[in-house]
Short mmCIF file of C-alpha atoms in Angstrom, two decimals:
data_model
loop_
_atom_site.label_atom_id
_atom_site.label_comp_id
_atom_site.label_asym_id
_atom_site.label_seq_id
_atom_site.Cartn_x
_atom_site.Cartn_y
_atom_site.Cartn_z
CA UNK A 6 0.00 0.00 0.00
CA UNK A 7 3.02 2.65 1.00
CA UNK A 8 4.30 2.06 -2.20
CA UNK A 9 1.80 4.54 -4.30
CA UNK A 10 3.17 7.61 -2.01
CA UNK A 11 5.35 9.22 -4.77
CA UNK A 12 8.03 9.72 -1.64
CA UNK A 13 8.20 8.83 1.94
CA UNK A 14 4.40 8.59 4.13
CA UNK A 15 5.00 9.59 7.67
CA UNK A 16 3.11 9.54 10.86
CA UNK A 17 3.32 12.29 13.55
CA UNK A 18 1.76 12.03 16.46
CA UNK A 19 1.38 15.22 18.83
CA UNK A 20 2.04 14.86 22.19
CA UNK A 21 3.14 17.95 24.61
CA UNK A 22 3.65 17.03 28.70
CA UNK A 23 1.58 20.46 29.74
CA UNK A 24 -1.98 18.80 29.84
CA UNK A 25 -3.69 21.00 32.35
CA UNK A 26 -7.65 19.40 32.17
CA UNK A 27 -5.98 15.75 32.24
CA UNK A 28 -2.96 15.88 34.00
CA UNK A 29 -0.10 13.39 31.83
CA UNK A 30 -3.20 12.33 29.86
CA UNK A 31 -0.54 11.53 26.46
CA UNK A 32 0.59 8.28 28.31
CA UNK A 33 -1.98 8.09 31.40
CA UNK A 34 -2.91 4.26 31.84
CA UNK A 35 -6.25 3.44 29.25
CA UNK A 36 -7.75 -0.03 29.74
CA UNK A 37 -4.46 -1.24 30.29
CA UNK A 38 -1.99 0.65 28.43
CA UNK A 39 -0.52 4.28 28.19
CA UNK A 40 -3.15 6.23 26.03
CA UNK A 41 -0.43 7.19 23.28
CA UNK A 42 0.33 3.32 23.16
CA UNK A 43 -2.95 2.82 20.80
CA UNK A 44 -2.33 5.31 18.51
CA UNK A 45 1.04 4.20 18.12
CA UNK A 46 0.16 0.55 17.58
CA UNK A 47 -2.47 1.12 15.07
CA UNK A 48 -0.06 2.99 12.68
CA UNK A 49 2.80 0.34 13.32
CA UNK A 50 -0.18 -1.86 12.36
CA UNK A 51 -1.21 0.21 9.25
CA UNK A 52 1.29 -0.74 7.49
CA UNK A 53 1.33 2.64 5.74
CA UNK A 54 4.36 4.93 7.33
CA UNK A 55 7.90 4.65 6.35
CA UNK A 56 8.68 6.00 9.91
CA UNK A 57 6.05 6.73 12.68
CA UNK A 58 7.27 10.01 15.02
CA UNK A 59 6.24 11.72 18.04
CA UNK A 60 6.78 14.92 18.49
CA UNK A 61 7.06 16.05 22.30
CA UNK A 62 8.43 18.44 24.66
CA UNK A 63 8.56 15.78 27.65
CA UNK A 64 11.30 13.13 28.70
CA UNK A 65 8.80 11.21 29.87
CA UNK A 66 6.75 10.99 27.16
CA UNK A 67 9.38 10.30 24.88
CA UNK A 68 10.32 7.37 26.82
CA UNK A 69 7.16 5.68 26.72
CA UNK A 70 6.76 6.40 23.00
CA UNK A 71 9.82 5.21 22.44
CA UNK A 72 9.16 1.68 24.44
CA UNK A 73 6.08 1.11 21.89
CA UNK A 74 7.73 1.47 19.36
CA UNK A 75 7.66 4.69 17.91
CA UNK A 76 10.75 6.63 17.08
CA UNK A 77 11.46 10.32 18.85
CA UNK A 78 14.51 11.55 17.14
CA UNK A 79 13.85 15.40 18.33
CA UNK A 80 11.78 17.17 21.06
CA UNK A 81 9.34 19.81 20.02
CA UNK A 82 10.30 23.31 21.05
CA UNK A 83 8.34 25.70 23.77
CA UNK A 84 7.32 27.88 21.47
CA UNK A 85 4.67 24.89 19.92
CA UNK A 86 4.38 23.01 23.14
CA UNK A 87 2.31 25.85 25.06
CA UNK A 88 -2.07 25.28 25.14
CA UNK A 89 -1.75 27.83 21.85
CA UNK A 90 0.43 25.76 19.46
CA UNK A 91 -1.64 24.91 16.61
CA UNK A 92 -2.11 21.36 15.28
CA UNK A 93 -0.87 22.95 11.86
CA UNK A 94 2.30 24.60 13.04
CA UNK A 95 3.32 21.51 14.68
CA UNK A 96 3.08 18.87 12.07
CA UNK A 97 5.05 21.72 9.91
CA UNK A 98 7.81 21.86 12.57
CA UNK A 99 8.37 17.85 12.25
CA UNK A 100 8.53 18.20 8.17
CA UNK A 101 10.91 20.74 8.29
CA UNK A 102 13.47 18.89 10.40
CA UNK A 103 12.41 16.00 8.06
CA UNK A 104 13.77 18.45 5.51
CA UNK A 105 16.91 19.12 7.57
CA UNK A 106 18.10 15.37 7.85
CA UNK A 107 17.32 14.92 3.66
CA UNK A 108 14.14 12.82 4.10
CA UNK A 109 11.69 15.33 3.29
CA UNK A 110 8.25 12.88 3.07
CA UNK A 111 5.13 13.48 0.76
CA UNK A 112 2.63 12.87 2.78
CA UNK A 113 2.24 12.86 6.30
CA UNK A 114 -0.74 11.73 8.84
CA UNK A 115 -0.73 13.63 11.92
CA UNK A 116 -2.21 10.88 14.47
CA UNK A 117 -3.46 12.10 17.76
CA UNK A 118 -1.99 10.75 20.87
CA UNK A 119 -5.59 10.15 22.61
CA UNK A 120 -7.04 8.31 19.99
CA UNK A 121 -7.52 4.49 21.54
CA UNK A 122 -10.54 3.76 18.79
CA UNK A 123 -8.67 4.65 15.61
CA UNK A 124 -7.77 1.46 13.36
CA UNK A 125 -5.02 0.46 11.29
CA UNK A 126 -7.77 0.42 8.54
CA UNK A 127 -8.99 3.59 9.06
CA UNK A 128 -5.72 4.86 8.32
CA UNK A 129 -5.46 3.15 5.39
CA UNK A 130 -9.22 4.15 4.10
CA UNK A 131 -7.57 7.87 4.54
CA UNK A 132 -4.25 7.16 2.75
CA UNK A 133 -6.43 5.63 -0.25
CA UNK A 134 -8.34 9.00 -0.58
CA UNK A 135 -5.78 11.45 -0.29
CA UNK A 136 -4.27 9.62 -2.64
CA UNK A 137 -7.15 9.10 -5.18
CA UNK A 138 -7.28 12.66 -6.65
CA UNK A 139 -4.22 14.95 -6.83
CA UNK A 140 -6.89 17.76 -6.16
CA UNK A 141 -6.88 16.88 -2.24
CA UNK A 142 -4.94 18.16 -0.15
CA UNK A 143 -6.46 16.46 3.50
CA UNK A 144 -8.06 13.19 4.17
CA UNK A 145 -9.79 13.07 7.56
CA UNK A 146 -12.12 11.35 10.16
CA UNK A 147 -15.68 12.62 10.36
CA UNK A 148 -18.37 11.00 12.15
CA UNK A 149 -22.19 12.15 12.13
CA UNK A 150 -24.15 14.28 14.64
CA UNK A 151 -26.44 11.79 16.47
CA UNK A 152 -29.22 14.76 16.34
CA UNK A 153 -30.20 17.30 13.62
CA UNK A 154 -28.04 20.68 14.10
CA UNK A 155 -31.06 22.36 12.70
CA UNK A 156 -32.57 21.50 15.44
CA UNK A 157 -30.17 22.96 18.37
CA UNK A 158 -31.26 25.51 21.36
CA UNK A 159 -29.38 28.29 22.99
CA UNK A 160 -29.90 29.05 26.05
CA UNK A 161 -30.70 32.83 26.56
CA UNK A 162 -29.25 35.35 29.51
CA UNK A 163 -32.57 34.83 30.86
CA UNK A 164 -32.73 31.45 31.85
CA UNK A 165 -34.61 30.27 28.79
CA UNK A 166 -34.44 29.02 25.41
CA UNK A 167 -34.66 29.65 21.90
CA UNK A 168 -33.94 27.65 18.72
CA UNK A 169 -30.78 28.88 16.45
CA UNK A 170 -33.05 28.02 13.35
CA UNK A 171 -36.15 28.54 14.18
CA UNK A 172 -37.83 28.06 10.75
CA UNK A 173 -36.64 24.53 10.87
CA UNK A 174 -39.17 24.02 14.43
CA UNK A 175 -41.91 21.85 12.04
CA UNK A 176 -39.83 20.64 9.83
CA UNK A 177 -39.26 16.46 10.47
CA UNK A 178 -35.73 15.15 11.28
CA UNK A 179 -35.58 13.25 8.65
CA UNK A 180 -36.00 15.87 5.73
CA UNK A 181 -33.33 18.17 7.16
CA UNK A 182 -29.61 17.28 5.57
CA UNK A 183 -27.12 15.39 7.84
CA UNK A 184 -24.09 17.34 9.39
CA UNK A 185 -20.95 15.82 10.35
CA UNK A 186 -17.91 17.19 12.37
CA UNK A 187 -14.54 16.57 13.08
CA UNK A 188 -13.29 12.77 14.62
CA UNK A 189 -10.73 13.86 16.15
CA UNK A 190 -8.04 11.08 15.46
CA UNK A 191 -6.60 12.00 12.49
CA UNK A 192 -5.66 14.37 9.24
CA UNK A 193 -3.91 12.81 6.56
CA UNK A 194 -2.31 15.61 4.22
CA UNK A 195 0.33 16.72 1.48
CA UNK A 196 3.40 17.71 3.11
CA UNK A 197 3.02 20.89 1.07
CA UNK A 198 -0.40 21.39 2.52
CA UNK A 199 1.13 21.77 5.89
CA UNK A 200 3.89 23.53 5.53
CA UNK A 201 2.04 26.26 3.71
CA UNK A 202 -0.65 26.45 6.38
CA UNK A 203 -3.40 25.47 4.08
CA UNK A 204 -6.85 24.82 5.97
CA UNK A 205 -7.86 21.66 6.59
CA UNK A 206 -11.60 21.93 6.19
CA UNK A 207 -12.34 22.89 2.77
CA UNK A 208 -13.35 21.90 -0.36
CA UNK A 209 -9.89 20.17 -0.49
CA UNK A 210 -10.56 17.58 1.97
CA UNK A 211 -12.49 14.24 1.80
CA UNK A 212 -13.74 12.65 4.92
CA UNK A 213 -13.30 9.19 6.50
CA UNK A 214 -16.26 8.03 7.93
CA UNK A 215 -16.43 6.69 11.00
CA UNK A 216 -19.26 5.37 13.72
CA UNK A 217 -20.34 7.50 16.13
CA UNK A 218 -19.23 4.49 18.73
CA UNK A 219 -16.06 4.98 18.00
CA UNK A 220 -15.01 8.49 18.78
CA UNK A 221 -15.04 10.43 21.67
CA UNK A 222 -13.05 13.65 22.42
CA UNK A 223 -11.17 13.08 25.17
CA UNK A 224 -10.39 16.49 27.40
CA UNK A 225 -12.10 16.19 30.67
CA UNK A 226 -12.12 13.65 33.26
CA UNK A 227 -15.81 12.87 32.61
CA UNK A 228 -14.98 12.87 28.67
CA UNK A 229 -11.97 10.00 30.20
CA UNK A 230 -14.60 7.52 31.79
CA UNK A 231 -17.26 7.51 28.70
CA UNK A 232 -14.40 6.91 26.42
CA UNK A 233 -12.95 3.65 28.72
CA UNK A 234 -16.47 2.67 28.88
CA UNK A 235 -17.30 2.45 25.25
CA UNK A 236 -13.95 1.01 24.62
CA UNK A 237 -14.54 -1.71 26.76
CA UNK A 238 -17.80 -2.33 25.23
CA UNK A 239 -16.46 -2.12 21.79
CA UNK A 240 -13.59 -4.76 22.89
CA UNK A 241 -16.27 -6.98 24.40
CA UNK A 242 -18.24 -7.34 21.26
CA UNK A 243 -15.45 -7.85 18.95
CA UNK A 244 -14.61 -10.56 21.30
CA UNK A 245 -17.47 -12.23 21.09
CA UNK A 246 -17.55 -11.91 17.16
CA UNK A 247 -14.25 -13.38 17.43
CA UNK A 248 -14.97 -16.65 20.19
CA UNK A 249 -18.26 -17.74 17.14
#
C-alpha cells in the first residue's frame, strides 16, 4: 500500500507534557496501556508509514513512546508546546526537520496521541483518498451528529431558550440534511499542505467516515470515563464476534 506515495508517508503524532484538564493524559494508563500506546500501535499496524514520530516536549513521554515502538529523534520546542500551538504549526515543525536530515516525506498523517478507537484500517481508508485525486490536499475522520443541528437551542441570559433556526421548528428530522464534524483522530495531508498552512476543512478535503461508537473527544475527566467505557464495550463485542 506505502508504495503509491510518490516519496516517503509519515506519521506524527502530537504529544506535549503540559496537559492542564488531564494531567499526563498523552501516556496516562487506558484499559491497560498508556493512552499514546494505541495510537502508536495502530499505525505500526497500518502498514502505511515509512517511519512513525512523536513529536514532544517531555522526557517522559518520549520514553514511553519510544518503548512502543515509535521513534522520537527530536523534542518539540516551547514555542509549539504551550495550550496555543496549533495542530498545523506543529506537524510543519516535524517536516521541516524532516527536511533538515534529507528525508523530506510526501505525505504525512498527523495521528493524535488520545485516539484508543482509531484502526489500522482507518488509516489506510484515509491514505487511499488522499491519494485518489491529486486535487486533495487532507483526508480526515468525520463522524455524524447523532441529532439534527437544525434543530439545536441556545440558552438565553434569561434562563430560557430559543432555537438557532427557528424556521426549521416543524420541519421532520428526517427531511433536514445530515451534518458531520470533526473525529478527532486523524488528518492525513500533502506535506506541502502543511507547511504552507493550508486549511484543513475545505473543499480540499475528503472525509473518512467513521461510527459514532467509535469516537469520543477526550479532554475532561468525565470525557476520560465515557471513552474507557465504550472502549470496553467495543472490545467486548469484537470478542465475542471473534470466540463464534
Amino acid at each position: 500500500m506505502k508504495q503509491a506515495v510518490d516519496g516517503q508517508a509519515i506519521a506524527v503524532i502530537p504529544a506535549r507534557g503540559g496537559s492542564k484538564r488531564i494531567p499526563r493524559k498523552n501516556i496516562r494508563e487506558f484499559v491497560g496501556k498508556p493512552m499514546i500506546a494505541w495510537s502508536i500501535e495502530a499505525a505500526l499496524a497500518s502498514g502505511c508509514f515509512d517511519r512513525v514520530i512523536v513529536s514532544t516536549d517531555d522526557d517522559e513521554i518520549a520514553a514511553v513512546a519510544e518503548a512502543q515502538g515509535a521513534e522520537v529523534p527530536f523534542r518539540r520546542p516551547a514555542a509549539l508546546s504551550d495550550d496555543h500551538a496549533g495542530t498545523i504549526p506543529v506537524i510543519a515543525h516535524a517536516i521541516d526537520w524532516l527536511g533538515e536530515q534529507g528525508q523530506a516525506p510526501e505525505a504525512v498523517c498527523c495521528l493524535y496521541a488520545t485516539a484508543p478507537f482509531v484502526q489500522a484500517e482507518d488509516l489506510q481508508a484515509g491514505f487511499r483518498a488522499l491519494q485518489a485525486s491529486r486535487d486533495v490536499d487532507y483526508a480526515f475522520s468525520v463522524t455524524s451528529y447523532a441529532f439534527p443541528i437544525q434543530r439545536a437551542l441556545r440558552l438565553t441570559p434569561e434562563g430560557r431558550v430559543a432555537m438557532f433556526q427557528p424556521e426549521h421548528f416543524h420541519t421532520r428530522s428526517q427531511d433536514l440534511e445530515e451534518a458531520w464534524h470533526d473525529a478527532g483522530q486523524f488528518y492525513w495531508g500533502r506535506a506541502a499542505a502543511w507547511r504552507e498552512g493550508t486549511p484543513i476543512f475545505s473543499e480540499r478535503a475528503v472525509p473518512v467516515k467513521l461510527p459514532r461508537h467509535r469516537v469520543q473527544d477526550i479532554d475532561t475527566p468525565e470525557d476520560w470515563q465515557r471513552a474507557e467505557w465504550l472502549f470496553k464495550a467495543w472490545q467486548a463485542c469484537h470478542t465475542h464476534v471473534d470466540q463464534e
